[in-house]
Coordinates of C-alpha atoms in Angstrom, one line a residue:
M1 CA -24.7 -31.4 -50.0
L2 CA -24.8 -30.0 -53.6
S3 CA -22.3 -27.4 -54.4
G4 CA -22.6 -24.6 -57.0
S5 CA -18.7 -24.9 -57.6
G6 CA -16.2 -27.7 -57.4
H7 CA -13.4 -28.0 -55.0
I8 CA -11.0 -25.9 -57.2
A9 CA -13.3 -22.8 -57.1
G10 CA -13.9 -23.4 -53.5
V11 CA -10.2 -23.1 -52.8
I12 CA -9.5 -20.1 -55.2
N13 CA -12.4 -18.2 -53.9
P14 CA -12.2 -17.8 -50.2
P15 CA -15.4 -18.5 -48.1
Y16 CA -15.9 -14.8 -47.1
K17 CA -16.5 -13.7 -50.8
E18 CA -19.7 -15.7 -50.9
K19 CA -19.3 -16.0 -54.6
Y20 CA -20.9 -19.5 -54.7
G21 CA -23.5 -21.3 -52.7
Y22 CA -24.4 -24.7 -51.8
W23 CA -27.6 -26.7 -50.8
T24 CA -28.2 -29.1 -48.0
N25 CA -30.9 -31.6 -47.2
D26 CA -30.6 -34.4 -44.6
T27 CA -33.7 -36.3 -46.1
L28 CA -32.8 -39.1 -48.5
V29 CA -35.4 -39.2 -51.3
P30 CA -35.7 -41.3 -54.5
D31 CA -34.7 -38.7 -56.9
A32 CA -32.3 -35.6 -57.2
D33 CA -35.1 -33.1 -58.2
T34 CA -37.2 -33.8 -55.1
W35 CA -34.1 -33.6 -53.0
F36 CA -33.2 -30.1 -54.5
E37 CA -36.7 -28.8 -54.2
K38 CA -36.6 -29.4 -50.4
S39 CA -33.2 -28.4 -49.8
E40 CA -31.9 -25.3 -48.1
H41 CA -29.7 -22.9 -49.8
H42 CA -26.5 -21.5 -48.1
P43 CA -24.6 -18.6 -49.6
G44 CA -20.8 -18.8 -49.7
S45 CA -18.5 -21.7 -49.8
W46 CA -19.3 -25.2 -48.6
W47 CA -15.9 -25.7 -47.0
P48 CA -16.7 -24.2 -43.5
H49 CA -19.8 -26.4 -43.4
W50 CA -17.7 -29.5 -44.2
L51 CA -15.0 -28.6 -41.8
E52 CA -17.6 -28.2 -39.1
W53 CA -19.1 -31.7 -40.0
I54 CA -15.8 -33.4 -40.3
A55 CA -14.5 -32.0 -37.0
R56 CA -17.1 -34.2 -35.2
F57 CA -15.1 -37.3 -36.3
S58 CA -11.6 -35.9 -35.5
D59 CA -9.4 -36.1 -32.5
G60 CA -8.1 -32.6 -33.2
D61 CA -5.2 -31.1 -35.2
V62 CA -1.8 -32.7 -35.3
P63 CA 1.4 -30.8 -36.0
A64 CA 2.6 -30.6 -39.6
R65 CA 5.2 -33.1 -40.7
I66 CA 8.5 -31.9 -41.8
P67 CA 9.7 -33.6 -45.0
G68 CA 12.8 -35.7 -44.4
E69 CA 12.3 -36.2 -40.7
G70 CA 10.4 -39.3 -40.8
K71 CA 11.4 -42.8 -42.0
L72 CA 12.0 -41.6 -45.7
P73 CA 14.3 -38.8 -46.8
A74 CA 12.9 -35.8 -48.7
I75 CA 13.2 -36.3 -52.4
E76 CA 13.8 -32.7 -53.2
D77 CA 12.6 -29.3 -52.0
A78 CA 9.2 -28.0 -52.8
P79 CA 7.6 -27.4 -55.3
G80 CA 9.5 -30.3 -56.8
S81 CA 11.0 -30.6 -60.4
Y82 CA 7.9 -32.1 -61.9
V83 CA 6.0 -28.9 -61.8
K84 CA 8.7 -27.3 -64.2
V85 CA 8.0 -30.0 -66.8
K86 CA 5.9 -28.9 -69.7
A87 CA 2.9 -31.0 -70.6
A88 CA 4.2 -31.9 -74.0
E89 CA 7.6 -33.0 -72.7
A90 CA 6.0 -35.2 -70.1
V91 CA 4.0 -37.0 -72.7
K92 CA 7.2 -37.8 -74.7
Q93 CA 8.8 -39.4 -71.6

């Protein structure tokens, strides 16, 4: 699979917007140009394609964990104090 965007753009732009596209080709060839020439373009996000593929290897969904209810206590509430630290201050530490 080759994507027209990275994972950040794929998350920010929902699949239904079809803002980007991706290419697939199951044939392994010696060079990328040949692979691309014989690939199939799909409009939209690659995330739904990936979810369909990875579901074949899954035993299904599991309930979300609740922080602090496992073996370790929660450190602090989300989003966490680290997100409030400015980059320049973090470098000084």
